[in-house]
Amino acid sequence: MSRTVIRVICLGLCACLFAFAFNVFLLPHHLLSGGVAGLAALIHHFISINTGIILFTINIPVFIIGLIYLGRRFVLFTIYTVTVLSVAMKYIPIIPISDDIFLSSVIGGALYGLAVGIIIRLGSSTGGTDIISLTVSKRTNMQVGFLNICMNILIVFSSGFVFGWDITLYTIIAIYVAGRAVDMVYTNQNKLTLTIVTDQAERLSEELLKLHPRGITISEAEGAYTHRPRKILTTVITKYELNETKHKIKEVDSNAFVNITQTLEVMGKFRRD
C-alpha cells in the first residue's frame, strides 16, 4: 500500500475523530472549538443549515489563500479532509456522551486538538484558521497551536453574547486544551541538530538534500583511535523530519555515527516547511 493511500486513510479517520469530538462533546453543550468550525457552529445557532455545509462554504476563500502560500498538494489534501469532515459532521448524531460540561470541554478539546495535530503532520489541515496559522508559522516560527488560540479570541467572545459567559469560560478551556494537544502532536517548530560521522559523505549528503530542503555542512575529521580520515555532516532539521532522516541514513550508511541534539534557536535562513 503506497504512502499516499495510507495518508488518505489516516486523514479520513482523523477528520471523523474531529467530527466525533465536535458533535458528541462540544456542540451538545454549545461549546465552540474555535476557528471556522466554531464560527460554523455559531452560524448554525441562528440558521437551520447543517454545520458541515456551513463549514465547507466558509472554507472556500481560505482554500485560495492556502493555494497561494502553502502549495497545491497541501490544498488538495485539505479539500479532501474538509469534505470528509463536513460529511462526518452531517451524519454523526449530536448526542452528548456526558452531561458534565467541564469533562466534555476537556475531553472534546483534547480529541479535537489531537485530530488537528495529526492532520497537520500529514500535510493537510481542517481549513480555516489552520491554514492561516500554518502560513504565519511558516514565516515567523510561532507555534501553530498558540496562533490558533490567539485567533480564536474573537469567536470565543462572540459566543459569550449568544450562549452566555459561563459557556464561554468552558469554551476557553476546550480551546486551550486543543491548542496544547496540537503543539504536542505537531512538532514542526522543534529543531534538531544532526552530527553525522560517515564514510559515505557525498552520497549521503545528496540523498538527504533530496529528502528535505536543509543545508548541510561537510567537515573533515580524523578518528582518534583509528586515525582514519572521515567526514562529518552537520544539518538542522525539524523533529517531524527525524524518522525519515534516520531511515535514510541507515539506508545509505548503516555504520554512520549520528549525534542528535535539541536546538534552542536557529538564526539565518531556515525553511519552515
Tab-separated table of C-alpha atoms in Angstrom:
chain	number	residue	atom	x	y	z
A	1	MET	CA	0.000	0.000	0.000
A	2	SER	CA	1.502	3.331	-1.060
A	3	ARG	CA	2.250	6.134	1.389
A	4	THR	CA	-0.309	8.365	-0.325
A	5	VAL	CA	-3.090	5.817	0.202
A	6	ILE	CA	-2.107	5.409	3.867
A	7	ARG	CA	-2.081	9.197	4.256
A	8	VAL	CA	-5.539	9.499	2.713
A	9	ILE	CA	-6.938	6.812	5.044
A	10	CYS	CA	-5.366	8.427	8.124
A	11	LEU	CA	-6.660	11.862	7.129
A	12	GLY	CA	-10.159	10.447	6.753
A	13	LEU	CA	-10.014	8.786	10.182
A	14	CYS	CA	-8.726	11.971	11.829
A	15	ALA	CA	-11.458	14.014	10.157
A	16	CYS	CA	-14.019	11.595	11.613
A	17	LEU	CA	-12.362	11.918	15.046
A	18	PHE	CA	-12.641	15.712	14.757
A	19	ALA	CA	-16.333	15.437	13.857
A	20	PHE	CA	-16.950	12.977	16.709
A	21	ALA	CA	-15.317	15.286	19.267
A	22	PHE	CA	-17.266	18.245	17.947
A	23	ASN	CA	-20.717	16.608	17.691
A	24	VAL	CA	-20.539	14.461	20.828
A	25	PHE	CA	-18.536	16.553	23.319
A	26	LEU	CA	-18.632	20.197	22.239
A	27	LEU	CA	-21.727	21.049	20.217
A	28	PRO	CA	-24.313	19.480	22.606
A	29	HIS	CA	-23.084	21.830	25.354
A	30	HIS	CA	-22.827	24.833	22.976
A	31	LEU	CA	-19.039	24.708	23.324
A	32	LEU	CA	-17.139	26.072	20.331
A	33	SER	CA	-13.901	24.555	19.082
A	34	GLY	CA	-12.712	27.877	17.711
A	35	GLY	CA	-11.693	28.643	14.156
A	36	VAL	CA	-14.006	28.077	11.221
A	37	ALA	CA	-15.635	25.077	12.934
A	38	GLY	CA	-16.569	27.306	15.871
A	39	LEU	CA	-17.821	30.011	13.520
A	40	ALA	CA	-19.915	27.412	11.672
A	41	ALA	CA	-21.445	26.281	14.966
A	42	LEU	CA	-22.212	29.898	15.842
A	43	ILE	CA	-23.959	30.436	12.491
A	44	HIS	CA	-25.799	27.111	12.909
A	45	HIS	CA	-27.345	28.506	16.094
A	46	PHE	CA	-29.177	31.149	14.030
A	47	ILE	CA	-29.984	29.309	10.802
A	48	SER	CA	-31.122	25.711	10.289
A	49	ILE	CA	-28.321	24.691	7.931
A	50	ASN	CA	-26.116	21.730	8.824
A	51	THR	CA	-22.805	22.711	10.427
A	52	GLY	CA	-20.812	20.631	7.929
A	53	ILE	CA	-22.284	22.507	4.952
A	54	ILE	CA	-21.560	25.876	6.578
A	55	LEU	CA	-18.010	24.722	7.358
A	56	PHE	CA	-17.269	23.784	3.757
A	57	THR	CA	-18.760	27.015	2.367
A	58	ILE	CA	-16.698	29.270	4.661
A	59	ASN	CA	-13.521	27.382	3.742
A	60	ILE	CA	-13.730	28.103	0.008
A	61	PRO	CA	-11.935	31.515	0.152
A	62	VAL	CA	-9.461	30.108	2.684
A	63	PHE	CA	-8.523	27.365	0.197
A	64	ILE	CA	-7.407	30.102	-2.204
A	65	ILE	CA	-5.069	31.551	0.467
A	66	GLY	CA	-3.617	28.085	1.072
A	67	LEU	CA	-3.110	27.549	-2.647
A	68	ILE	CA	-1.041	30.737	-2.850
A	69	TYR	CA	1.135	30.258	0.241
A	70	LEU	CA	1.144	26.529	1.047
A	71	GLY	CA	1.020	24.804	-2.326
A	72	ARG	CA	-1.393	22.815	-4.494
A	73	ARG	CA	-0.710	19.417	-2.862
A	74	PHE	CA	-1.486	20.808	0.587
A	75	VAL	CA	-4.735	22.385	-0.603
A	76	LEU	CA	-5.868	19.179	-2.357
A	77	PHE	CA	-5.361	17.176	0.837
A	78	THR	CA	-7.132	19.939	2.794
A	79	ILE	CA	-10.141	19.905	0.451
A	80	TYR	CA	-10.363	16.128	0.905
A	81	THR	CA	-10.066	16.426	4.696
A	82	VAL	CA	-12.673	19.187	4.938
A	83	THR	CA	-15.021	17.216	2.672
A	84	VAL	CA	-14.781	14.108	4.886
A	85	LEU	CA	-15.124	16.312	7.964
A	86	SER	CA	-18.229	18.023	6.593
A	87	VAL	CA	-19.875	14.693	5.725
A	88	ALA	CA	-18.979	13.186	9.117
A	89	MET	CA	-20.367	16.197	10.964
A	90	LYS	CA	-23.578	15.845	8.964
A	91	TYR	CA	-24.148	12.170	9.840
A	92	ILE	CA	-22.657	11.782	13.333
A	93	PRO	CA	-25.593	12.500	15.672
A	94	ILE	CA	-25.317	15.432	18.070
A	95	ILE	CA	-25.828	13.395	21.234
A	96	PRO	CA	-23.766	14.086	24.397
A	97	ILE	CA	-21.872	11.213	25.997
A	98	SER	CA	-21.601	13.087	29.293
A	99	ASP	CA	-23.763	15.711	30.962
A	100	ASP	CA	-20.665	17.108	32.700
A	101	ILE	CA	-19.768	20.236	30.721
A	102	PHE	CA	-16.261	20.547	32.225
A	103	LEU	CA	-15.383	16.944	31.388
A	104	SER	CA	-16.807	17.400	27.900
A	105	SER	CA	-14.763	20.564	27.328
A	106	VAL	CA	-11.507	18.854	28.352
A	107	ILE	CA	-12.040	15.549	26.514
A	108	GLY	CA	-13.580	17.230	23.480
A	109	GLY	CA	-10.744	19.763	23.288
A	110	ALA	CA	-8.108	17.035	23.627
A	111	LEU	CA	-9.642	14.840	20.901
A	112	TYR	CA	-10.196	17.819	18.636
A	113	GLY	CA	-6.602	19.028	19.109
A	114	LEU	CA	-5.186	15.526	18.626
A	115	ALA	CA	-7.055	15.165	15.335
A	116	VAL	CA	-5.940	18.602	14.093
A	117	GLY	CA	-2.301	17.966	15.085
A	118	ILE	CA	-2.145	14.649	13.210
A	119	ILE	CA	-3.897	16.143	10.186
A	120	ILE	CA	-1.315	18.952	10.023
A	121	ARG	CA	1.548	16.457	10.418
A	122	LEU	CA	0.170	14.516	7.462
A	123	GLY	CA	0.408	17.600	5.266
A	124	SER	CA	-3.199	18.705	5.379
A	125	SER	CA	-5.471	20.841	7.568
A	126	THR	CA	-9.083	21.315	8.589
A	127	GLY	CA	-9.108	24.609	6.711
A	128	GLY	CA	-9.974	27.958	8.230
A	129	THR	CA	-7.583	29.240	10.877
A	130	ASP	CA	-5.334	26.179	10.448
A	131	ILE	CA	-4.288	27.450	7.014
A	132	ILE	CA	-3.788	30.973	8.328
A	133	SER	CA	-1.817	29.657	11.344
A	134	LEU	CA	0.417	27.496	9.149
A	135	THR	CA	1.091	30.428	6.814
A	136	VAL	CA	2.061	32.715	9.717
A	137	SER	CA	4.045	29.952	11.480
A	138	LYS	CA	5.968	29.257	8.292
A	139	ARG	CA	7.181	32.866	8.228
A	140	THR	CA	7.555	33.672	11.938
A	141	ASN	CA	8.350	30.306	13.640
A	142	MET	CA	5.481	30.854	16.106
A	143	GLN	CA	3.705	27.699	17.292
A	144	VAL	CA	0.606	26.680	15.349
A	145	GLY	CA	-1.454	25.878	18.452
A	146	PHE	CA	-0.597	29.232	20.032
A	147	LEU	CA	-1.603	31.097	16.871
A	148	ASN	CA	-4.898	29.226	16.773
A	149	ILE	CA	-5.625	30.238	20.374
A	150	CYS	CA	-4.939	33.912	19.574
A	151	MET	CA	-7.170	33.923	16.503
A	152	ASN	CA	-9.997	32.227	18.371
A	153	ILE	CA	-10.438	35.059	20.881
A	154	LEU	CA	-12.986	36.887	18.724
A	155	ILE	CA	-15.118	33.771	18.247
A	156	VAL	CA	-14.939	32.981	21.970
A	157	PHE	CA	-16.194	36.409	22.996
A	158	SER	CA	-18.892	36.294	20.334
A	159	SER	CA	-20.150	33.027	21.822
A	160	GLY	CA	-20.404	34.770	25.190
A	161	PHE	CA	-23.117	37.095	23.894
A	162	VAL	CA	-25.007	34.197	22.284
A	163	PHE	CA	-24.663	31.299	24.742
A	164	GLY	CA	-23.741	33.110	27.975
A	165	TRP	CA	-20.421	33.788	29.696
A	166	ASP	CA	-20.360	30.539	31.684
A	167	ILE	CA	-20.356	28.630	28.403
A	168	THR	CA	-17.631	30.958	27.128
A	169	LEU	CA	-15.346	30.068	30.035
A	170	TYR	CA	-15.752	26.363	29.294
A	171	THR	CA	-15.117	27.128	25.620
A	172	ILE	CA	-11.816	28.772	26.570
A	173	ILE	CA	-10.839	25.567	28.415
A	174	ALA	CA	-11.679	23.459	25.345
A	175	ILE	CA	-9.716	25.743	23.007
A	176	TYR	CA	-6.692	25.860	25.327
A	177	VAL	CA	-6.600	22.065	25.691
A	178	ALA	CA	-6.969	21.704	21.917
A	179	GLY	CA	-4.124	24.169	21.284
A	180	ARG	CA	-1.792	22.320	23.625
A	181	ALA	CA	-2.732	18.990	22.019
A	182	VAL	CA	-1.933	20.395	18.565
A	183	ASP	CA	1.521	21.562	19.689
A	184	MET	CA	2.243	18.186	21.337
A	185	VAL	CA	1.479	16.298	18.124
A	186	TYR	CA	2.635	18.811	15.516
A	187	THR	CA	6.297	19.309	16.411
A	188	ASN	CA	7.448	21.044	13.230
A	189	GLN	CA	8.611	24.048	15.280
A	190	ASN	CA	11.097	21.902	17.260
A	191	LYS	CA	14.549	21.907	15.685
A	192	LEU	CA	17.217	19.216	15.941
A	193	THR	CA	20.904	19.331	15.024
A	194	LEU	CA	22.331	16.173	13.467
A	195	THR	CA	26.077	15.491	13.532
A	196	ILE	CA	26.806	12.536	11.252
A	197	VAL	CA	30.212	10.863	11.038
A	198	THR	CA	30.286	8.782	7.862
A	199	ASP	CA	32.418	7.228	5.148
A	200	GLN	CA	29.684	7.941	2.592
A	201	ALA	CA	29.582	11.727	2.921
A	202	GLU	CA	28.990	12.600	-0.723
A	203	ARG	CA	26.253	10.062	-1.362
A	204	LEU	CA	24.583	10.646	1.998
A	205	SER	CA	24.522	14.425	1.592
A	206	GLU	CA	22.960	14.037	-1.874
A	207	GLU	CA	20.239	11.732	-0.524
A	208	LEU	CA	19.479	13.991	2.441
A	209	LEU	CA	19.198	17.027	0.176
A	210	LYS	CA	16.687	15.116	-1.946
A	211	LEU	CA	14.747	14.185	1.182
A	212	HIS	CA	14.470	17.643	2.794
A	213	PRO	CA	15.442	21.195	1.696
A	214	ARG	CA	18.006	21.595	4.507
A	215	GLY	CA	21.534	22.945	4.263
A	216	ILE	CA	24.359	20.525	5.093
A	217	THR	CA	27.908	21.413	6.165
A	218	ILE	CA	30.681	18.896	5.405
A	219	SER	CA	33.776	18.945	7.646
A	220	GLU	CA	36.997	16.954	7.559
A	221	ALA	CA	37.755	14.816	10.628
A	222	GLU	CA	40.092	12.113	11.882
A	223	GLY	CA	39.303	9.245	14.221
A	224	ALA	CA	41.295	9.449	17.446
A	225	TYR	CA	41.550	5.659	17.740
A	226	THR	CA	41.999	4.560	14.121
A	227	HIS	CA	43.463	7.847	12.776
A	228	ARG	CA	41.378	7.252	9.667
A	229	PRO	CA	40.232	10.349	7.765
A	230	ARG	CA	36.467	10.716	7.851
A	231	LYS	CA	33.884	13.376	7.130
A	232	ILE	CA	31.242	14.942	9.339
A	233	LEU	CA	27.879	16.157	8.067
A	234	THR	CA	26.087	18.769	10.160
A	235	THR	CA	22.492	19.760	9.465
A	236	VAL	CA	19.436	21.172	11.242
A	237	ILE	CA	16.033	19.584	10.681
A	238	THR	CA	12.616	19.674	12.308
A	239	LYS	CA	11.583	16.976	14.757
A	240	TYR	CA	8.862	15.935	12.328
A	241	GLU	CA	11.529	15.061	9.744
A	242	LEU	CA	13.634	12.941	12.112
A	243	ASN	CA	12.210	9.466	11.392
A	244	GLU	CA	12.579	9.787	7.622
A	245	THR	CA	16.083	11.203	8.050
A	246	LYS	CA	17.223	8.356	10.324
A	247	HIS	CA	15.802	5.801	7.907
A	248	LYS	CA	17.681	7.399	5.008
A	249	ILE	CA	20.967	7.490	6.962
A	250	LYS	CA	20.684	3.769	7.803
A	251	GLU	CA	19.853	3.013	4.188
A	252	VAL	CA	22.940	4.804	2.837
A	253	ASP	CA	25.465	4.078	5.614
A	254	SER	CA	24.385	1.665	8.339
A	255	ASN	CA	27.718	2.222	10.148
A	256	ALA	CA	27.363	6.003	10.385
A	257	PHE	CA	27.667	7.562	13.841
A	258	VAL	CA	24.864	10.050	14.452
A	259	ASN	CA	24.571	12.504	17.340
A	260	ILE	CA	21.145	14.171	17.660
A	261	THR	CA	20.758	17.234	19.876
A	262	GLN	CA	17.879	19.617	20.610
A	263	THR	CA	18.339	23.044	19.021
A	264	LEU	CA	17.115	26.034	21.008
A	265	GLU	CA	17.072	28.561	18.169
A	266	VAL	CA	18.145	28.916	14.540
A	267	MET	CA	19.406	32.218	13.155
A	268	GLY	CA	19.774	32.887	9.450
A	269	LYS	CA	17.966	31.194	6.582
A	270	PHE	CA	15.987	28.129	7.553
A	271	ARG	CA	12.981	26.903	5.591
A	272	ARG	CA	9.962	26.414	7.850
A	273	ASP	CA	8.256	23.870	5.580
